[in-house]
XYZ file of N, CA and C in Angstrom:
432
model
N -8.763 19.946 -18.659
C -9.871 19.009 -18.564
C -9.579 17.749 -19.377
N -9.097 18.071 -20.452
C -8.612 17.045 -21.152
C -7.979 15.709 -20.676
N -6.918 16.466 -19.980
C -5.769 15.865 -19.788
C -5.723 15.164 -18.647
N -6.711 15.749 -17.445
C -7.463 14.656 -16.736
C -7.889 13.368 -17.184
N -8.778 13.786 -18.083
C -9.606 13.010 -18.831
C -8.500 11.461 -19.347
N -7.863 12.215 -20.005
C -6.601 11.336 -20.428
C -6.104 10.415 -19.347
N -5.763 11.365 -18.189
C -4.615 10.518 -16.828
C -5.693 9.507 -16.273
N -7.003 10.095 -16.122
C -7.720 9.040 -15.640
C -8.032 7.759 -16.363
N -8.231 7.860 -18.087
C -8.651 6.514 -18.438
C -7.475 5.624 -18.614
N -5.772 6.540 -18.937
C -4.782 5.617 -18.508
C -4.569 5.215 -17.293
N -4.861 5.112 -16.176
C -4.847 4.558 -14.800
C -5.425 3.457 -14.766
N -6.987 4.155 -15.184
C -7.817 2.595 -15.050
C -7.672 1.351 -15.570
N -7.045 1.867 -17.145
C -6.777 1.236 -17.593
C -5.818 -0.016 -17.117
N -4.472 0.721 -16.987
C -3.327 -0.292 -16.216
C -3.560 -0.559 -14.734
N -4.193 0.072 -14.382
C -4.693 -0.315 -12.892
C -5.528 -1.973 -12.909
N -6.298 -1.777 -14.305
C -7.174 -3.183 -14.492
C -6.320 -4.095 -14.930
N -5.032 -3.895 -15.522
C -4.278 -4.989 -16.053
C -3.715 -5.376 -14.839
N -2.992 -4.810 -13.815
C -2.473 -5.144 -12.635
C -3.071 -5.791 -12.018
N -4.446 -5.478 -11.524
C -5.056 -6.362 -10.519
C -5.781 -7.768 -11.433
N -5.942 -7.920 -12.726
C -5.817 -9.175 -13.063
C -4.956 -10.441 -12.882
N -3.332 -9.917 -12.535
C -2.722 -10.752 -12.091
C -1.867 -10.780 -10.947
N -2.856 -9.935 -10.029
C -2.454 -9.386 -8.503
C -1.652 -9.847 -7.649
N -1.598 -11.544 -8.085
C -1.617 -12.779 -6.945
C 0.193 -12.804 -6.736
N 1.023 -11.773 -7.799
C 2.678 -12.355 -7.255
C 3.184 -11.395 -6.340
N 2.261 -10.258 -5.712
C 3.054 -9.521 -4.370
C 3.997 -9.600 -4.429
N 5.103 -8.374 -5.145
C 5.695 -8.008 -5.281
C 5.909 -6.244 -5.108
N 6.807 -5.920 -4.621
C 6.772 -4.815 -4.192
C 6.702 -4.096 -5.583
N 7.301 -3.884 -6.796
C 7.252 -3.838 -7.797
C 5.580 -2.853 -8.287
N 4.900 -4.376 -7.980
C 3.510 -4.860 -8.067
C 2.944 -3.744 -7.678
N 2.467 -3.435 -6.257
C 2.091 -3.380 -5.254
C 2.139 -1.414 -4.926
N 3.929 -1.380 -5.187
C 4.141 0.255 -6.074
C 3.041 0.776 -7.125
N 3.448 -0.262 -8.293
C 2.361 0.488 -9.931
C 0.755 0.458 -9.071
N 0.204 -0.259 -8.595
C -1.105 -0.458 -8.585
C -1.784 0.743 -7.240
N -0.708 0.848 -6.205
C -1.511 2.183 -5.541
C -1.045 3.269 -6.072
N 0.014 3.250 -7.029
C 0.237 4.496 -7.556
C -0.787 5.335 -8.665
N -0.849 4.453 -9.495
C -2.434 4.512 -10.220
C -3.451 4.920 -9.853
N -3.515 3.635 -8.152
C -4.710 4.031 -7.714
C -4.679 5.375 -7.292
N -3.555 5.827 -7.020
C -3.773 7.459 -5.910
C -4.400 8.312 -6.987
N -3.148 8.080 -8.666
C -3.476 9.035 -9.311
C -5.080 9.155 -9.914
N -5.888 8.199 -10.165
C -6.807 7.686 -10.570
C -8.060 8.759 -9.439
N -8.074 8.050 -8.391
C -8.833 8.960 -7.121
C -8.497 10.564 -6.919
N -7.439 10.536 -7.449
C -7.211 12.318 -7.311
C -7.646 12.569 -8.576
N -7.616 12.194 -9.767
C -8.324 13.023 -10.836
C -9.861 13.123 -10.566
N -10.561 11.682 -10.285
C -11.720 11.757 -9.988
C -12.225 12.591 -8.831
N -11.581 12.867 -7.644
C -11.603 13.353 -6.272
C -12.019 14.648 -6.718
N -10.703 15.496 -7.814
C -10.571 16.572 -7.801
C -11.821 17.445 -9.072
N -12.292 16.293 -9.855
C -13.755 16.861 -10.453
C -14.734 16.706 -9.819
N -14.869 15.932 -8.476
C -15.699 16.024 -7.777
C -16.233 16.730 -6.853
N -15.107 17.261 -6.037
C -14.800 18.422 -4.923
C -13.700 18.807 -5.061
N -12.902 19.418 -6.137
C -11.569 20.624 -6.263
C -10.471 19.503 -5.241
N -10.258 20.631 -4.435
C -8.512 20.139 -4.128
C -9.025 19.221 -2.795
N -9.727 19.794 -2.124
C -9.835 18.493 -0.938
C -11.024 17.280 -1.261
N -11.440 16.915 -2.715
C -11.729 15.685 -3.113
C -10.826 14.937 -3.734
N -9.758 16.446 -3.738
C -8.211 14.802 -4.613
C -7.662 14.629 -3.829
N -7.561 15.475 -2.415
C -6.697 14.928 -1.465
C -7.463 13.307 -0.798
N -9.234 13.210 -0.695
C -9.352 12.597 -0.056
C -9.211 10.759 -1.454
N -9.196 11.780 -2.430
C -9.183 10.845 -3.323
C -8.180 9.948 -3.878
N -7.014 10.562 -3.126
C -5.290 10.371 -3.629
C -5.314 9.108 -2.397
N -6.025 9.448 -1.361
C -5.897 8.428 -0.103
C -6.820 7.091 -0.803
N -7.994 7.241 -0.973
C -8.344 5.980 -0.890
C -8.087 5.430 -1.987
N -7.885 5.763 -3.263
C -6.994 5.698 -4.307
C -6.018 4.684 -3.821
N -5.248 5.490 -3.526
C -3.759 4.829 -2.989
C -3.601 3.147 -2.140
N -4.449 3.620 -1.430
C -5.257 2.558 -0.266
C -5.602 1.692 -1.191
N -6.743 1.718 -2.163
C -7.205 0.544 -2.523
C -6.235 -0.180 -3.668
N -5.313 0.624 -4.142
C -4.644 -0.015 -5.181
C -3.702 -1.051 -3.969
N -3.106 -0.497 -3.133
C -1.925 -1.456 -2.231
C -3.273 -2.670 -1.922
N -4.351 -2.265 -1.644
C -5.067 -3.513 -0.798
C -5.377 -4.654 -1.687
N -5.544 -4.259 -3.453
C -5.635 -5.278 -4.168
C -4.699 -5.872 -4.187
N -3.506 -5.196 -4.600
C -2.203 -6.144 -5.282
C -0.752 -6.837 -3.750
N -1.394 -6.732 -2.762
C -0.877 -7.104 -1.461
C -1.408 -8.481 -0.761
N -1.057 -9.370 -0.315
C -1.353 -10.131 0.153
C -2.086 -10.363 1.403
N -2.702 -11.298 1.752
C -3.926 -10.997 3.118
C -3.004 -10.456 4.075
N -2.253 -10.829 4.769
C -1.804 -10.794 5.759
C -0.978 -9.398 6.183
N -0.406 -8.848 4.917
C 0.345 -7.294 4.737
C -0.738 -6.458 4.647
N -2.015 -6.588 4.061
C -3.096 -5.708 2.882
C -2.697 -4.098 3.754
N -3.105 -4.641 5.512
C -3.682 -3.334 5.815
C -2.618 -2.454 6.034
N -1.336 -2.894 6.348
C -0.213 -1.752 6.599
C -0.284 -1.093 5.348
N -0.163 -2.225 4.095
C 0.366 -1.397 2.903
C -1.265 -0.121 2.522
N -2.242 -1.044 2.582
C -3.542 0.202 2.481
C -3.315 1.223 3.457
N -3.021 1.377 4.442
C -2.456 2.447 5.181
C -1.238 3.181 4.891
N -0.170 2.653 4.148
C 0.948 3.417 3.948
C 0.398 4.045 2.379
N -0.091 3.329 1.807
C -0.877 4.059 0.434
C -1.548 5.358 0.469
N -2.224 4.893 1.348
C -3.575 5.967 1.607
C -2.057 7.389 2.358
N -1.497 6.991 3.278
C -0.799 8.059 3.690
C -0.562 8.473 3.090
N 0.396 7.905 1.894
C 1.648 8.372 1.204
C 1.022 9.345 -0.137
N 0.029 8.739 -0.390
C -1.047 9.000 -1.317
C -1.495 10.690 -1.400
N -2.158 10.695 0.050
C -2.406 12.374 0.267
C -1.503 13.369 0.772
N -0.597 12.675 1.448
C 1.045 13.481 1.669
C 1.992 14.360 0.340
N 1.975 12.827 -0.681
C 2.859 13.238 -1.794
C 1.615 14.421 -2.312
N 0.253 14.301 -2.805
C -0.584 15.198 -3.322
C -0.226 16.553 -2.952
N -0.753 16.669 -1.596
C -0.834 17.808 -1.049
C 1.114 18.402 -0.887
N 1.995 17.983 -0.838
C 3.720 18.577 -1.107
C 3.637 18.623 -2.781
N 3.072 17.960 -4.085
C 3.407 17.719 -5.388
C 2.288 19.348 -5.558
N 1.241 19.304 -5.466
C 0.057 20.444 -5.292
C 0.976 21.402 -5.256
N 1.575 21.715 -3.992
C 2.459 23.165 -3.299
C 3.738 23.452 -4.032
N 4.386 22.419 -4.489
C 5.427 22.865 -5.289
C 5.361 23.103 -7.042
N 3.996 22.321 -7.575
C 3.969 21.851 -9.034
C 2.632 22.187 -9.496
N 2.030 22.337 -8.981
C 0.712 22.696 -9.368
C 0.302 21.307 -9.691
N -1.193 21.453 -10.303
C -2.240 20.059 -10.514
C -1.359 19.313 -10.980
N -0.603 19.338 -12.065
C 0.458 18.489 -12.869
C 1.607 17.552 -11.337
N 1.623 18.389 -10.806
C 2.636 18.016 -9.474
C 1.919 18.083 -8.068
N 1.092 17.891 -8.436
C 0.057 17.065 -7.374
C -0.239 15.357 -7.730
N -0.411 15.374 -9.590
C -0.409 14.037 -9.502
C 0.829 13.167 -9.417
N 1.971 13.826 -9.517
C 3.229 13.311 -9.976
C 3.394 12.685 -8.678
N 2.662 13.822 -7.321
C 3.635 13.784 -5.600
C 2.385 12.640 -5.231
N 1.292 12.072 -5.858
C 0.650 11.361 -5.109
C 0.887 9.875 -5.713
N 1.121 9.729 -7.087
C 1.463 8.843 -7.469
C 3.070 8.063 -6.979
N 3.767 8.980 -6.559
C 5.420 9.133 -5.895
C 4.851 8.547 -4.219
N 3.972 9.540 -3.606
C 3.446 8.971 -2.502
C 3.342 7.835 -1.950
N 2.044 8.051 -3.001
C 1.297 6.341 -3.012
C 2.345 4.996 -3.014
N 2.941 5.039 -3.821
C 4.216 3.873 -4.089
C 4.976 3.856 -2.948
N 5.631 5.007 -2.424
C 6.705 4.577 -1.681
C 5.568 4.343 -0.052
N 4.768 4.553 0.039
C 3.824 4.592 1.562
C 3.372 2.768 1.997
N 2.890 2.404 0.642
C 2.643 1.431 0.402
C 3.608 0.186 0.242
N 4.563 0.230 -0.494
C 5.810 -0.408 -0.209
C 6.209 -0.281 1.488
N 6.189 0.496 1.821
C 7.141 0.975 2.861
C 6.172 0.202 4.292
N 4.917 0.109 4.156
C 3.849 -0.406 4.708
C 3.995 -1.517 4.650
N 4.154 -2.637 3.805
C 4.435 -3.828 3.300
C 5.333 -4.181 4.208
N 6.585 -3.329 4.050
C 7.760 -4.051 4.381
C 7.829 -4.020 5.749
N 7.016 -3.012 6.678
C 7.258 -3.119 8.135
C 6.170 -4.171 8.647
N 5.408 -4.045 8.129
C 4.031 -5.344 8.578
C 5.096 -6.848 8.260
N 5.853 -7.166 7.107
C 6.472 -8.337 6.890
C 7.448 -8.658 8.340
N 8.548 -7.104 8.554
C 9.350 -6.933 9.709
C 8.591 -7.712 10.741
N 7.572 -7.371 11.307
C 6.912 -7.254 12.456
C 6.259 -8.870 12.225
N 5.664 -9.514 11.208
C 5.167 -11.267 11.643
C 6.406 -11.999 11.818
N 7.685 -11.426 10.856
C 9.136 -12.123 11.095
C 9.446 -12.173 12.320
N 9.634 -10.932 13.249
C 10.310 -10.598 14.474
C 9.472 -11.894 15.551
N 7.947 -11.829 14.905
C 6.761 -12.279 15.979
C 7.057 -13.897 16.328
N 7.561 -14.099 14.800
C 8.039 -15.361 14.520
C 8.927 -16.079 15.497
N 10.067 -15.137 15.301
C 11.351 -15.479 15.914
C 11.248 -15.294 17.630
N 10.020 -14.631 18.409
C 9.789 -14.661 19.427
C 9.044 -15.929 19.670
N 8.316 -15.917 19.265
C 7.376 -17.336 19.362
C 8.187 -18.367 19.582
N 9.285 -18.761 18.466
C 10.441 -19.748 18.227
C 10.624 -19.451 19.797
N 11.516 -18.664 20.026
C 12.485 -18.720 20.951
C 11.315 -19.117 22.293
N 10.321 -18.744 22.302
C 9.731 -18.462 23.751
C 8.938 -20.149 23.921
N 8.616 -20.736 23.383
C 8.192 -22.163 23.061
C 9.427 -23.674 23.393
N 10.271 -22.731 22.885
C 11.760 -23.888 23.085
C 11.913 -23.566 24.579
N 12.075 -22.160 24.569
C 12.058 -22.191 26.582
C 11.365 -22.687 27.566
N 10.556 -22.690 27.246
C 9.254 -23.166 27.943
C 8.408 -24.854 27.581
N 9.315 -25.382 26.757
C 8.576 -26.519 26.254
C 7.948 -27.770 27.181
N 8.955 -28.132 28.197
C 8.436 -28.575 29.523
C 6.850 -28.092 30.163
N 6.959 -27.052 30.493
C 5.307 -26.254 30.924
C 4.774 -26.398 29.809
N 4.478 -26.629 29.154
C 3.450 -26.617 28.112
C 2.628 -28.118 28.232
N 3.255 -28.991 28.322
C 2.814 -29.975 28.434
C 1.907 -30.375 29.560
């Protein structure tokens, strides 16, 4: 109980220093702050409703830490790869480690779901980019 007690007010804690200076999106960034967040929502989740309030808690946890420290345009992949990665790592860290390795697998989660979210939403306006380019130069005549 304690030691909950403990993991949770260190989260919030650095969770609040992070999103004070949210604005340099950085994957870095973006890692610490849903990782927190997962772990943060699963301690709270799991005094609230046992194991399936930290699972649901590791998600939105996770989720909301990527959605602060992410930029408009990425927020929702990375809040979606958070939130995944978030209750994935929980529920594999849970089965192999007990509570201790539940928070370890959601905080591990959370980071890499969220990163990993980031980086395919970036893939995908780049690619959109480079179609646009190309399909505009072809067509520049008809447009007019």
């Amino acid at each position: 109980m304690k030691l909950n007690t403990l993991l949770l007010s260190t989260a919030l804690t650095v969770t609040s220093l992070f999103t004070m200076s949210a604005h340099a999106d950085n994957s870095t960034r973006i890692a610490a702050t849903s990782a927190l967040g997962s772990v943060a929502g699963t301690a709270i989740g799991k005094q609230m409703g046992g194991n399936t309030g930290a699972m649901i808690g590791s998600a939105i946890g996770g989720a909301g830490g990527a959605a602060v420290s992410t930029n408009r345009r990425d927020r929702t992949a990375a809040a979606i790869g958070g939130g995944l990665g978030g209750v994935g790592g929980y529920t594999v860290g849970k089965n192999v480690g007990g509570t201790t390795g539940g928070y370890i697998g959601a905080a591990a989660g959370a980071a890499g779901g969220s990163v990993l979210g980031k980086k395919v939403s970036e893939d995908r306006h780049y690619d959109q980019r480079k179609y646009n380019k190309k399909y505009y130069k072809k067509h520049r005549r008809h447009n007019h």
